[in-house]
Amino acid sequence: MVASDTTSLKHAREALRATFGFDDFRGRQADVVGRTLAGLSSLAVMPTGAGKSLTYQLPAVMLEGTCVVISPLIALMHDQLRSARANGIRAATLTSADADWRETQDAFRAGELDLLYVAPERASQPAFRDFLASTKLALFAVDEAHCVSEWGHDFRPDYRMLRPLMDAFPAVPRLALTATADRQTRADVMAQLGIPDDGLVLAGFDRPNIRYAIRHRDNPVRQIAALMADRPGPGIVYAQTRRKVEDLAQKLGDATGRAVKPYHAGLAPEIRAANQAAFVASEDMVIVATVAFGMGIDKPDVRFVAHVGVPKSIEGYYQETGRAGRDGDPAAATMFWGAGDFATARMRLAEVDEDRRNAERSRLDALAGLVETPHCRRAVLLRHFGENPPETCGNCDNCLDAPDVTDATELARKLLSAVYRTGQSFGMGHLQKVLTGAQDERILQRGHDRLSVFGIVEGDDARLLQPLGRALQARGDLVPTEHGGLALGGSAREILKGERDVAIVVPPKRTRRTRGGNAEANPVGDPLFEALRELRRELAAEAQVPPYVIFHDSTLREMAAVRPASLGELGRIGGVGAKKLEAYGKRFVDEIGRH
Ligand code: ADP
Ligand code: ZN
């Protein structure tokens, strides 16, 4: 690193402290900021919550001229705008939803804007190029840059028009940002936007503050209510159908007394918008939603994401769980799965076009692998994204409480032959009764008590039948029939012939509930902390912004612990920049003084 880089990063740290109140950069932020300050173009691939926006907002404040931010969603732009302005950054949006067009244009021409947010549709118009030429530009930031690539999953043709626009300003550095880009998409984005090969800054996919857990679903209302008790903040529960969303929202609200609201495409638009707005503003609301919910929502303090039923793919799982804990505080991602989820998904494979069926099948197999692994969940996830993670993470269910792995080959052969001998048309309940020799009327009626498999499973093995049945269904070795029975599928025949072994994971008995709380959790019940939250709520209501825009929980926690007695001391708390110190500092110091 040359001397000037070191100095500019030193200045950047000072500006980071002054504007955002943060003591240091996170992850690879410093690399991105350093390159931008040096006038170089980059593609930053960083997971959600890594702090991508800061990597262009900070240079925007430090450099002379305006940073033009291209962003695909108006809701996202307005979110960013609110947070930027709260930190005293001179920012504006130029969208169809804005009434202050003229002011914004005047401010831009006068060089009074640090940040100007626009949608790609506007940015690609020739008149916009002339408009940009009217003042000095510091940087082009292209958010959600994967939209430029047809390889990505959200291709937006207007992103293709950004290149000619930026080429018209060859001296202005470009910074493309995305959270999702595989190798192919990355290369394409860089080529499309004219970013040099050495401009890739790739942060890992790991979200260390998210605790992954995957459990069998036996009673979703009770299980999620327990999760809510462990994680008292805002949460998202994903369910698969509108009906399940409605039902679960109702029951969870009744069971917990907390605010729980539904969100799905079948709700009237105004109700949907109101529920979403209430969730964004709240400090403890739970929203039960279909996967349609979450795009474009930037709420940093979501404390848990729960899946009732398996998600569509590992990519989907990563994206949905990624909405938890963007503020870096501890958060949970808990999936509650049932054998039926896989059964249904595998049944649907038959309806999929043949050319897509294999891809869909491997998607399901990858999910089954994640659900069934006795090893670190995080390692499975990260390997899926091409990383080479450590064997254990210490922050997933399997690392914290290792499950047993049992060889169940013998038992699997017994179960599969019971399936075969009963005609491949009965469900797990009946099969269990046959295998354990129950004197059931239905069994006697059908003569299943005379089969060679009748009563051949005893003792401890009987308790393994359920988890074994689930595992075989997840793997596709047992497949559902139209009438709710089970038939042989996948590798069932190889298992029966003794050509393949079957190991299954036996979940540990959870006698004591592991609390989610740890050193970093909010000191709920501490009178000072609660008073600071109350003050934050008041200020948020006055400013008509969500509470997290005023200060994050971590900032309030540090205030409650350090008890700053003056504005000077308060200014040293993480997250208290100059603008917020000026706007809210006195109120917080006074409040702390009263306790
Ligand atoms: P992304 O866009 O990558 O998902 P954001 O830009 O929304 O992430 O940032 C996530 C959160 O992390 C924000 O609340 C932000 O204030 C916080 N953050 C960003 N950079 C830092 C930092 N260097 N130190 C502490 N907090 C940070
Ligand atoms: Zn782990």
Coordinates of C-alpha atoms and ligand atoms in Angstrom, one line a residue:
M1 CA 0.0 0.0 0.0
V2 CA 1.4 3.4 -0.9
A3 CA 1.5 6.2 1.6
S4 CA -1.3 8.2 0.1
D5 CA -3.7 5.2 0.5
T6 CA -2.8 5.0 4.1
T7 CA -3.5 8.6 4.7
S8 CA -6.8 8.5 2.8
L9 CA -7.9 5.5 4.9
K10 CA -7.0 7.4 8.0
H11 CA -9.1 10.3 6.8
A12 CA -11.9 7.8 6.0
R13 CA -11.8 6.4 9.5
E14 CA -12.2 10.0 10.9
A15 CA -15.1 10.6 8.5
L16 CA -16.6 7.2 9.5
R17 CA -16.5 8.3 13.2
A18 CA -17.8 11.8 12.5
T19 CA -20.6 10.8 10.1
F20 CA -21.7 7.4 11.3
G21 CA -20.3 7.2 14.8
F22 CA -18.6 3.9 14.0
D23 CA -15.1 3.1 15.3
D24 CA -13.9 0.9 12.4
F25 CA -14.8 -0.6 9.1
R26 CA -16.4 -4.0 9.0
G27 CA -15.2 -6.9 6.9
R28 CA -14.0 -5.6 3.5
Q29 CA -15.5 -2.2 3.7
A30 CA -12.1 -0.6 4.0
D31 CA -10.9 -2.2 0.8
V32 CA -13.9 -0.9 -1.2
V33 CA -13.7 2.6 0.3
G34 CA -10.0 2.7 -0.3
R35 CA -10.4 1.8 -3.9
T36 CA -13.1 4.3 -4.5
L37 CA -11.2 7.1 -2.8
A38 CA -8.3 6.2 -5.1
G39 CA -10.5 6.7 -8.1
L40 CA -10.7 3.0 -9.0
S41 CA -13.8 1.1 -10.1
S42 CA -15.0 -2.0 -8.2
L43 CA -17.6 -4.6 -7.8
A44 CA -18.3 -5.3 -4.1
V45 CA -20.0 -8.6 -3.4
M46 CA -21.0 -8.7 0.2
P47 CA -23.7 -10.5 2.1
T48 CA -26.8 -8.7 3.3
G49 CA -26.1 -6.7 6.4
A50 CA -22.3 -6.4 5.7
G51 CA -22.8 -2.7 5.2
K52 CA -22.7 -2.1 1.5
S53 CA -24.4 1.3 1.6
L54 CA -21.7 2.7 3.8
T55 CA -19.1 1.9 1.1
Y56 CA -20.5 4.5 -1.2
Q57 CA -22.1 6.9 1.3
L58 CA -18.8 7.5 3.0
P59 CA -16.8 8.4 -0.1
A60 CA -19.9 10.5 -1.2
V61 CA -19.4 12.6 2.0
M62 CA -15.6 12.8 1.6
L63 CA -15.2 13.4 -2.1
E64 CA -16.0 16.6 -3.9
G65 CA -19.1 16.3 -6.1
T66 CA -22.2 14.1 -6.0
C67 CA -22.4 10.4 -5.9
V68 CA -25.2 9.1 -8.2
V69 CA -26.8 6.0 -6.9
I70 CA -28.7 3.7 -9.2
S71 CA -31.2 1.6 -7.3
P72 CA -34.0 -0.6 -8.6
L73 CA -36.8 0.0 -6.0
I74 CA -38.4 3.2 -4.9
A75 CA -39.0 1.8 -1.4
L76 CA -35.3 0.9 -1.0
M77 CA -34.3 4.4 -2.1
H78 CA -36.6 6.1 0.4
D79 CA -35.3 3.8 3.1
Q80 CA -31.7 4.7 2.3
L81 CA -32.6 8.3 2.0
R82 CA -34.1 8.4 5.5
S83 CA -31.0 6.7 7.1
A84 CA -28.6 8.9 5.1
R85 CA -30.3 12.1 6.1
A86 CA -30.5 11.0 9.8
N87 CA -26.7 10.9 9.6
G88 CA -26.6 14.4 8.2
I89 CA -25.7 13.3 4.7
R90 CA -27.1 15.6 2.0
A91 CA -29.2 13.2 0.0
A92 CA -32.2 13.2 -2.4
T93 CA -34.2 10.9 -4.6
L94 CA -35.4 11.6 -8.1
T95 CA -38.4 9.3 -8.6
S96 CA -42.0 9.5 -9.8
A97 CA -43.0 9.3 -6.2
D98 CA -41.2 12.5 -5.3
A99 CA -42.9 16.0 -5.2
D100 CA -39.7 17.9 -4.6
W101 CA -38.2 17.5 -8.1
R102 CA -37.4 21.1 -8.7
E103 CA -35.6 21.5 -5.3
T104 CA -33.6 18.4 -5.9
Q105 CA -32.5 19.5 -9.4
D106 CA -31.6 22.9 -8.1
A107 CA -29.6 21.4 -5.2
F108 CA -27.8 19.0 -7.6
R109 CA -26.9 21.8 -10.0
A110 CA -25.6 23.9 -7.1
G111 CA -23.4 21.0 -6.0
E112 CA -25.2 20.7 -2.7
L113 CA -25.9 17.0 -2.8
D114 CA -23.7 14.2 -1.6
L115 CA -26.0 11.5 -2.8
L116 CA -28.6 11.4 -5.6
Y117 CA -30.7 8.2 -5.9
V118 CA -32.3 7.4 -9.2
A119 CA -33.9 4.4 -10.9
P120 CA -32.2 2.8 -13.9
E121 CA -35.2 3.8 -16.1
R122 CA -34.4 7.4 -15.5
A123 CA -30.7 7.0 -15.5
S124 CA -30.8 5.6 -19.0
Q125 CA -32.6 8.6 -20.6
P126 CA -30.4 10.9 -22.7
A127 CA -31.7 14.0 -20.9
F128 CA -30.4 12.6 -17.7
R129 CA -26.9 12.6 -19.1
D130 CA -27.1 16.3 -19.8
F131 CA -28.5 16.9 -16.4
L132 CA -25.5 15.0 -14.8
A133 CA -23.1 17.1 -16.8
S134 CA -24.3 20.2 -15.0
T135 CA -22.3 19.6 -11.9
K136 CA -19.3 17.6 -10.6
L137 CA -19.7 13.9 -10.1
A138 CA -17.8 12.0 -7.4
L139 CA -18.9 8.4 -8.1
F140 CA -21.5 6.2 -9.7
A141 CA -22.8 3.6 -7.3
V142 CA -24.9 0.8 -8.9
D143 CA -26.9 -1.0 -6.2
E144 CA -28.3 -4.6 -6.8
A145 CA -25.8 -4.8 -9.7
H146 CA -26.7 -8.4 -10.5
C147 CA -29.7 -6.9 -12.3
V148 CA -27.4 -6.0 -15.1
S149 CA -26.7 -9.6 -15.9
E150 CA -28.9 -12.1 -17.6
W151 CA -27.2 -14.8 -15.6
G152 CA -28.5 -13.2 -12.4
H153 CA -32.0 -13.9 -11.2
D154 CA -33.4 -10.4 -11.5
F155 CA -32.3 -9.2 -15.0
R156 CA -33.5 -5.6 -15.6
P157 CA -32.9 -4.5 -19.2
D158 CA -32.5 -0.8 -18.2
Y159 CA -29.4 -1.7 -16.3
R160 CA -27.8 -2.4 -19.7
M161 CA -28.2 1.3 -20.5
L162 CA -26.0 2.4 -17.6
R163 CA -22.8 1.6 -19.4
P164 CA -23.2 4.3 -22.0
L165 CA -24.2 6.8 -19.3
M166 CA -21.1 6.1 -17.2
D167 CA -18.8 6.0 -20.2
A168 CA -19.8 9.6 -20.9
F169 CA -18.0 10.4 -17.6
P170 CA -14.8 8.4 -17.9
A171 CA -13.1 10.0 -15.0
V172 CA -15.8 9.1 -12.5
P173 CA -15.2 5.8 -10.6
R174 CA -17.9 3.2 -10.6
L175 CA -18.9 1.0 -7.7
A176 CA -21.2 -1.9 -8.3
L177 CA -22.8 -3.6 -5.3
T178 CA -24.6 -6.9 -4.8
A179 CA -25.3 -9.6 -2.2
T180 CA -25.8 -12.4 -4.7
A181 CA -23.5 -13.2 -7.6
D182 CA -22.1 -16.5 -8.6
R183 CA -18.9 -16.6 -10.6
Q184 CA -20.6 -16.2 -13.9
T185 CA -22.8 -13.4 -12.9
R186 CA -19.8 -11.6 -11.3
A187 CA -17.8 -11.8 -14.5
D188 CA -20.8 -10.6 -16.5
V189 CA -21.5 -7.6 -14.2
M190 CA -17.9 -6.5 -14.4
A191 CA -17.8 -6.8 -18.2
Q192 CA -21.2 -5.0 -18.6
L193 CA -20.3 -2.1 -16.3
G194 CA -16.7 -1.7 -17.4
I195 CA -15.0 -2.7 -14.1
P196 CA -11.5 -4.0 -14.4
D197 CA -10.7 -7.6 -13.5
D198 CA -8.8 -6.6 -10.4
G199 CA -11.7 -4.6 -9.1
L200 CA -13.6 -7.5 -7.5
V201 CA -13.9 -7.3 -3.7
L202 CA -15.5 -10.4 -2.6
A203 CA -16.6 -10.8 1.0
G204 CA -17.6 -14.2 2.4
F205 CA -21.2 -15.3 2.6
D206 CA -21.0 -16.0 6.3
R207 CA -23.4 -14.3 8.6
P208 CA -21.8 -15.2 11.9
N209 CA -24.4 -13.6 14.1
I210 CA -27.2 -15.8 12.7
R211 CA -27.7 -19.0 14.6
Y212 CA -29.0 -21.6 12.3
A213 CA -31.3 -24.4 13.6
I214 CA -33.4 -27.0 11.8
R215 CA -36.0 -29.0 13.7
H216 CA -38.7 -31.5 13.0
R217 CA -42.1 -29.8 13.1
D218 CA -44.4 -31.3 15.6
N219 CA -46.4 -28.4 16.8
P220 CA -45.6 -25.2 14.9
V221 CA -47.6 -22.8 17.1
R222 CA -46.0 -24.0 20.3
Q223 CA -42.5 -24.2 18.7
I224 CA -42.7 -20.7 17.2
A225 CA -44.2 -19.3 20.4
A226 CA -41.1 -20.7 22.2
L227 CA -38.9 -19.1 19.7
M228 CA -40.7 -15.8 20.2
A229 CA -40.2 -16.0 23.9
D230 CA -36.4 -16.6 23.4
R231 CA -36.1 -13.8 20.9
P232 CA -38.3 -11.0 22.0
G233 CA -37.7 -8.6 19.1
P234 CA -39.3 -8.4 15.6
G235 CA -39.5 -11.6 13.7
I236 CA -40.6 -13.0 10.3
V237 CA -42.3 -16.4 10.0
Y238 CA -42.5 -17.8 6.5
A239 CA -45.3 -20.2 5.7
Q240 CA -46.1 -21.7 2.3
T241 CA -49.7 -20.8 1.6
R242 CA -52.1 -17.9 2.3
R243 CA -54.3 -20.1 4.4
K244 CA -51.4 -21.2 6.6
V245 CA -50.3 -17.6 6.9
E246 CA -53.7 -16.5 8.1
D247 CA -54.1 -19.5 10.4
L248 CA -50.7 -19.2 12.0
A249 CA -50.9 -15.4 12.5
Q250 CA -54.2 -15.8 14.3
K251 CA -53.0 -18.7 16.5
L252 CA -49.6 -17.2 17.3
G253 CA -51.3 -13.9 18.3
D254 CA -53.7 -15.8 20.6
A255 CA -51.0 -18.0 22.1
T256 CA -48.5 -15.2 22.8
G257 CA -50.5 -12.0 23.2
R258 CA -47.9 -10.3 21.0
A259 CA -48.7 -8.3 17.9
V260 CA -48.7 -10.8 15.0
K261 CA -49.9 -9.8 11.5
P262 CA -50.3 -11.7 8.3
Y263 CA -48.8 -10.7 4.9
H264 CA -49.6 -12.4 1.6
A265 CA -50.7 -11.5 -2.0
G266 CA -54.3 -12.2 -1.3
L267 CA -54.7 -9.4 1.2
A268 CA -56.1 -6.0 0.1
P269 CA -53.2 -3.8 -1.0
E270 CA -53.9 -1.2 1.8
I271 CA -53.9 -3.9 4.5
R272 CA -50.7 -5.4 3.1
A273 CA -49.0 -2.0 3.1
A274 CA -50.3 -1.2 6.6
N275 CA -49.0 -4.5 8.0
Q276 CA -45.7 -4.0 6.4
A277 CA -45.3 -0.5 7.6
A278 CA -46.3 -1.5 11.1
F279 CA -43.7 -4.2 11.0
V280 CA -40.9 -1.9 9.8
A281 CA -41.7 0.6 12.5
S282 CA -42.1 -1.9 15.3
E283 CA -39.7 -3.2 18.0
D284 CA -41.4 -6.5 18.7
M285 CA -43.9 -7.3 16.0
V286 CA -44.0 -10.7 14.3
I287 CA -45.2 -11.0 10.7
V288 CA -46.3 -14.3 9.2
A289 CA -45.8 -14.2 5.5
T290 CA -45.4 -16.0 2.2
V291 CA -42.0 -15.6 0.6
A292 CA -43.4 -12.6 -1.3
F293 CA -42.5 -10.7 1.8
G294 CA -39.1 -9.2 2.4
M295 CA -37.9 -7.9 -1.0
G296 CA -36.9 -4.3 -0.5
I297 CA -37.3 -4.3 3.2
D298 CA -34.3 -3.1 5.0
K299 CA -35.3 -3.6 8.6
P300 CA -32.0 -4.1 10.5
D301 CA -33.3 -5.4 13.8
V302 CA -35.2 -8.5 12.8
R303 CA -34.3 -11.0 15.6
F304 CA -35.5 -14.2 14.0
V305 CA -36.7 -15.7 10.7
A306 CA -38.6 -18.9 11.0
H307 CA -39.6 -21.3 8.2
V308 CA -42.6 -23.4 8.6
G309 CA -41.9 -26.0 5.9
V310 CA -38.8 -26.3 3.8
P311 CA -37.9 -23.4 1.5
K312 CA -37.7 -23.8 -2.3
S313 CA -33.9 -24.0 -2.4
I314 CA -30.7 -23.3 -0.5
E315 CA -30.4 -20.0 -2.3
G316 CA -33.9 -19.1 -1.2
Y317 CA -33.2 -20.2 2.4
Y318 CA -30.0 -18.1 2.5
Q319 CA -31.8 -15.1 1.1
E320 CA -34.8 -15.4 3.5
T321 CA -32.8 -16.1 6.6
G322 CA -30.4 -13.3 5.6
R323 CA -33.2 -10.8 6.6
A324 CA -32.4 -11.6 10.2
G325 CA -29.8 -9.6 12.2
R326 CA -28.6 -7.1 9.6
D327 CA -27.6 -4.9 12.5
G328 CA -25.0 -7.6 13.5
D329 CA -26.7 -8.4 16.8
P330 CA -27.5 -12.1 17.5
A331 CA -30.4 -13.4 15.5
A332 CA -32.0 -16.8 14.9
A333 CA -32.9 -18.7 11.7
T334 CA -35.0 -21.7 12.6
M335 CA -36.6 -24.1 10.2
F336 CA -39.4 -26.4 11.2
W337 CA -39.7 -29.2 8.6
G338 CA -41.9 -32.2 8.1
A339 CA -41.4 -35.3 5.9
G340 CA -44.5 -34.2 4.0
D341 CA -42.7 -31.0 2.8
F342 CA -40.3 -33.1 0.8
A343 CA -43.0 -35.6 -0.2
T344 CA -45.0 -32.9 -1.8
A345 CA -42.1 -31.3 -3.4
R346 CA -40.9 -34.6 -4.9
M347 CA -44.4 -35.3 -6.1
R348 CA -44.4 -32.0 -8.0
L349 CA -41.2 -33.1 -9.8
A350 CA -43.4 -35.3 -12.0
E351 CA -45.1 -32.2 -13.3
V352 CA -41.9 -30.3 -14.1
D353 CA -40.6 -30.2 -17.7
E354 CA -38.1 -33.0 -18.2
D355 CA -35.3 -30.6 -19.0
R356 CA -35.7 -28.9 -15.7
R357 CA -36.5 -31.9 -13.6
N358 CA -32.9 -32.9 -12.8
A359 CA -32.0 -29.4 -11.7
E360 CA -35.1 -29.3 -9.5
R361 CA -34.2 -32.7 -8.1
S362 CA -30.7 -31.7 -7.1
R363 CA -32.1 -28.5 -5.5
L364 CA -34.3 -30.7 -3.3
D365 CA -31.4 -33.1 -2.6
A366 CA -29.2 -30.2 -1.5
L367 CA -32.0 -29.0 0.8
A368 CA -32.4 -32.6 2.2
G369 CA -28.7 -32.6 2.8
L370 CA -28.9 -29.4 4.8
V371 CA -31.9 -30.6 6.8
E372 CA -30.4 -34.0 7.6
T373 CA -26.8 -33.2 8.2
P374 CA -25.4 -34.1 11.7
H375 CA -22.6 -31.6 11.0
C376 CA -22.3 -27.8 11.0
R377 CA -25.2 -26.2 9.1
R378 CA -23.2 -23.1 8.3
A379 CA -20.5 -25.2 6.8
V380 CA -23.0 -26.9 4.5
L381 CA -24.5 -23.6 3.5
L382 CA -21.1 -21.9 2.8
R383 CA -19.8 -24.9 0.9
H384 CA -22.9 -24.7 -1.3
F385 CA -21.8 -21.2 -2.2
G386 CA -18.3 -22.4 -3.1
E387 CA -16.6 -21.4 0.1
N388 CA -14.2 -23.5 2.2
P389 CA -15.5 -22.9 5.8
P390 CA -14.2 -24.5 9.0
E391 CA -15.8 -27.8 10.0
T392 CA -17.6 -26.2 13.0
C393 CA -19.0 -22.8 13.6
G394 CA -20.1 -22.9 17.3
N395 CA -23.3 -21.1 16.4
C396 CA -25.7 -23.6 14.9
D397 CA -27.8 -26.3 16.5
N398 CA -25.5 -29.1 15.5
C399 CA -22.4 -27.4 16.7
L400 CA -24.0 -26.4 20.0
D401 CA -25.7 -29.7 20.7
A402 CA -24.4 -32.5 18.5
P403 CA -27.0 -35.0 17.4
D404 CA -26.3 -38.8 17.3
V405 CA -25.8 -40.6 14.1
T406 CA -27.1 -44.1 14.1
D407 CA -26.6 -46.9 11.6
A408 CA -30.2 -47.8 10.6
T409 CA -29.5 -50.0 7.6
E410 CA -31.2 -53.1 9.2
L411 CA -34.2 -51.1 10.3
A412 CA -34.5 -49.4 7.0
R413 CA -34.6 -52.8 5.2
K414 CA -37.4 -53.8 7.6
L415 CA -39.3 -50.7 7.0
L416 CA -38.9 -50.8 3.2
S417 CA -39.9 -54.5 3.0
A418 CA -43.0 -53.7 5.1
V419 CA -43.8 -51.0 2.6
Y420 CA -43.4 -53.5 -0.2
R421 CA -45.3 -56.4 1.4
T422 CA -48.3 -54.2 2.3
G423 CA -48.6 -53.2 -1.3
Q424 CA -47.0 -49.8 -1.3
S425 CA -50.2 -48.0 -0.3
F426 CA -50.1 -47.4 3.5
G427 CA -48.8 -44.4 5.5
M428 CA -46.2 -44.4 8.3
G429 CA -48.8 -45.0 11.0
H430 CA -50.0 -48.3 9.7
L431 CA -46.5 -49.4 8.8
Q432 CA -45.3 -48.7 12.3
K433 CA -48.1 -50.8 13.7
V434 CA -47.3 -53.7 11.4
L435 CA -43.7 -53.6 12.2
T436 CA -44.2 -53.4 16.0
G437 CA -46.9 -56.1 15.9
A438 CA -49.9 -54.0 17.0
Q439 CA -53.2 -55.9 17.2
D440 CA -55.1 -53.3 15.3
E441 CA -58.4 -54.0 13.6
R442 CA -57.3 -52.8 10.3
I443 CA -54.2 -54.9 10.4
L444 CA -56.2 -58.1 11.2
Q445 CA -58.8 -57.2 8.6
R446 CA -56.1 -57.0 5.9
G447 CA -54.2 -60.0 7.2
H448 CA -51.1 -57.9 7.8
D449 CA -50.6 -59.8 11.0
R450 CA -49.7 -62.8 8.9
L451 CA -46.9 -61.0 7.0
S452 CA -43.3 -61.9 7.7
V453 CA -42.6 -58.4 8.7
F454 CA -45.3 -58.4 11.4
G455 CA -43.8 -57.6 14.8
I456 CA -40.1 -57.7 13.7
V457 CA -39.2 -54.4 15.3
E458 CA -38.9 -54.2 19.0
G459 CA -37.6 -52.0 21.9
D460 CA -35.5 -48.9 21.1
D461 CA -35.7 -49.5 17.4
A462 CA -39.4 -48.8 17.4
R463 CA -38.7 -45.2 18.5
L464 CA -36.3 -44.8 15.5
L465 CA -39.0 -45.6 13.0
Q466 CA -40.4 -42.1 12.8
P467 CA -37.1 -40.3 12.3
L468 CA -36.1 -43.0 9.8
G469 CA -39.3 -42.6 7.9
R470 CA -38.7 -38.8 7.7
A471 CA -35.1 -39.3 6.5
L472 CA -36.1 -41.8 3.8
Q473 CA -38.8 -39.4 2.6
A474 CA -36.5 -36.4 2.6
R475 CA -34.0 -38.4 0.5
G476 CA -36.7 -39.6 -1.8
D477 CA -36.3 -43.3 -1.0
L478 CA -39.9 -43.3 0.2
V479 CA -42.3 -41.4 -2.0
P480 CA -45.9 -40.5 -1.4
T481 CA -48.7 -42.1 -3.4
E482 CA -51.8 -40.2 -4.4
H483 CA -53.8 -41.6 -1.6
G484 CA -51.5 -40.7 1.2
G485 CA -49.6 -43.9 1.3
L486 CA -45.9 -44.5 0.8
A487 CA -44.1 -46.3 -2.1
L488 CA -40.6 -47.3 -2.8
G489 CA -38.5 -44.7 -4.7
G490 CA -34.9 -43.5 -5.1
S491 CA -32.4 -46.0 -3.7
A492 CA -35.0 -48.1 -1.9
R493 CA -34.2 -51.2 -3.9
E494 CA -30.5 -50.9 -3.3
I495 CA -31.1 -50.6 0.4
L496 CA -33.3 -53.7 0.3
K497 CA -30.7 -55.6 -1.6
G498 CA -28.0 -54.7 1.0
E499 CA -26.1 -52.6 -1.5
R500 CA -26.5 -49.3 0.4
D501 CA -26.2 -48.4 4.1
V502 CA -28.5 -46.0 5.8
A503 CA -27.4 -43.7 8.6
I504 CA -29.8 -41.3 10.3
V505 CA -29.5 -38.4 12.6
V506 CA -31.2 -38.7 15.9
P507 CA -31.9 -35.2 17.4
P508 CA -30.6 -34.7 20.9
K509 CA -33.3 -34.6 23.6
R510 CA -33.8 -31.0 24.4
T511 CA -34.5 -31.2 28.1
R512 CA -33.4 -27.6 28.9
R513 CA -34.4 -24.9 26.5
T514 CA -31.3 -23.2 25.2
R515 CA -31.9 -19.6 25.6
G516 CA -31.1 -17.3 22.7
G517 CA -29.8 -14.6 25.0
N518 CA -26.1 -14.1 25.5
A519 CA -23.8 -11.2 26.4
E520 CA -24.9 -9.2 23.3
A521 CA -28.7 -9.5 23.9
N522 CA -30.7 -6.5 25.0
P523 CA -30.9 -6.1 28.8
V524 CA -34.7 -6.3 28.6
G525 CA -36.1 -5.1 32.0
D526 CA -33.1 -2.9 32.8
P527 CA -34.9 0.4 33.7
L528 CA -32.4 2.6 32.0
F529 CA -32.3 0.6 28.8
E530 CA -36.1 0.5 28.7
A531 CA -36.2 4.3 29.3
L532 CA -33.8 4.8 26.4
R533 CA -36.0 2.7 24.2
E534 CA -39.0 4.8 25.3
L535 CA -37.2 8.0 24.4
R536 CA -36.2 6.5 21.1
R537 CA -39.8 5.6 20.4
E538 CA -40.9 9.2 21.1
L539 CA -38.2 10.7 18.9
A540 CA -39.1 8.2 16.1
A541 CA -42.7 9.2 16.3
E542 CA -41.8 12.9 16.2
A543 CA -39.6 12.4 13.2
Q544 CA -41.9 9.8 11.6
V545 CA -39.2 7.3 11.1
P546 CA -38.8 3.7 12.4
P547 CA -36.9 3.7 15.8
Y548 CA -33.8 2.0 14.3
V549 CA -33.2 5.2 12.2
I550 CA -32.7 7.1 15.4
F551 CA -30.3 4.6 17.0
H552 CA -29.8 0.9 16.8
D553 CA -30.3 -1.4 19.8
S554 CA -26.5 -1.8 20.1
T555 CA -26.1 1.9 20.5
L556 CA -28.8 2.1 23.3
R557 CA -27.2 -0.9 25.0
E558 CA -23.8 0.7 25.0
M559 CA -25.4 3.9 26.4
A560 CA -27.1 2.0 29.2
A561 CA -23.8 0.3 30.1
V562 CA -21.4 3.2 29.8
R563 CA -23.8 5.9 31.1
P564 CA -22.2 8.9 29.3
A565 CA -22.7 12.0 31.4
S566 CA -21.9 14.6 28.7
L567 CA -22.3 15.2 25.0
G568 CA -18.6 14.5 24.6
E569 CA -18.9 11.1 26.2
L570 CA -22.0 10.3 24.3
G571 CA -20.3 11.1 21.0
R572 CA -17.8 8.2 21.7
I573 CA -20.6 5.6 21.7
G574 CA -20.8 3.5 18.6
G575 CA -23.4 4.7 16.2
V576 CA -23.5 8.3 17.5
G577 CA -22.3 10.5 14.6
A578 CA -22.1 14.3 14.7
K579 CA -25.6 14.9 13.3
K580 CA -27.3 12.5 15.7
L581 CA -25.3 13.9 18.6
E582 CA -26.6 17.3 17.7
A583 CA -30.1 16.3 17.1
Y584 CA -30.7 13.9 20.0
G585 CA -27.7 14.0 22.2
K586 CA -29.0 16.3 24.9
R587 CA -32.3 14.3 25.3
F588 CA -30.3 11.1 25.8
V589 CA -27.8 12.6 28.2
D590 CA -30.6 14.1 30.3
E591 CA -32.5 10.8 30.3
I592 CA -29.3 8.9 31.5
G593 CA -28.8 11.5 34.2
R594 CA -32.2 10.8 35.6
H595 CA -31.4 7.1 36.3
Ligands
ADP1 P1 -26.3 -4.2 3.3 O1 -26.8 -3.1 2.3 O2 -24.9 -4.7 2.9 O3 -27.3 -5.2 3.5 P2 -26.5 -2.1 5.2 O4 -25.7 -1.1 4.4 O5 -27.9 -2.0 5.3 O6 -26.1 -3.5 4.7 O7 -25.8 -2.1 6.6 C1 -26.3 -3.0 7.6 C2 -26.1 -2.4 9.0 O8 -24.8 -2.4 9.4 C3 -26.6 -1.0 9.0 O9 -27.5 -0.8 10.1 C4 -25.3 -0.2 9.3 O10 -25.6 1.0 10.1 C5 -24.4 -1.1 10.0 N1 -23.0 -0.9 9.7 C6 -22.4 -0.7 8.5 N2 -21.1 -0.5 8.6 C7 -20.8 -0.6 9.9 C8 -19.6 -0.4 10.6 N3 -18.4 -0.2 10.0 N4 -19.7 -0.5 12.0 C9 -20.8 -0.8 12.6 N5 -22.0 -0.9 11.9 C10 -22.0 -0.8 10.6
ZN2 ZN -22.1 -24.9 13.1

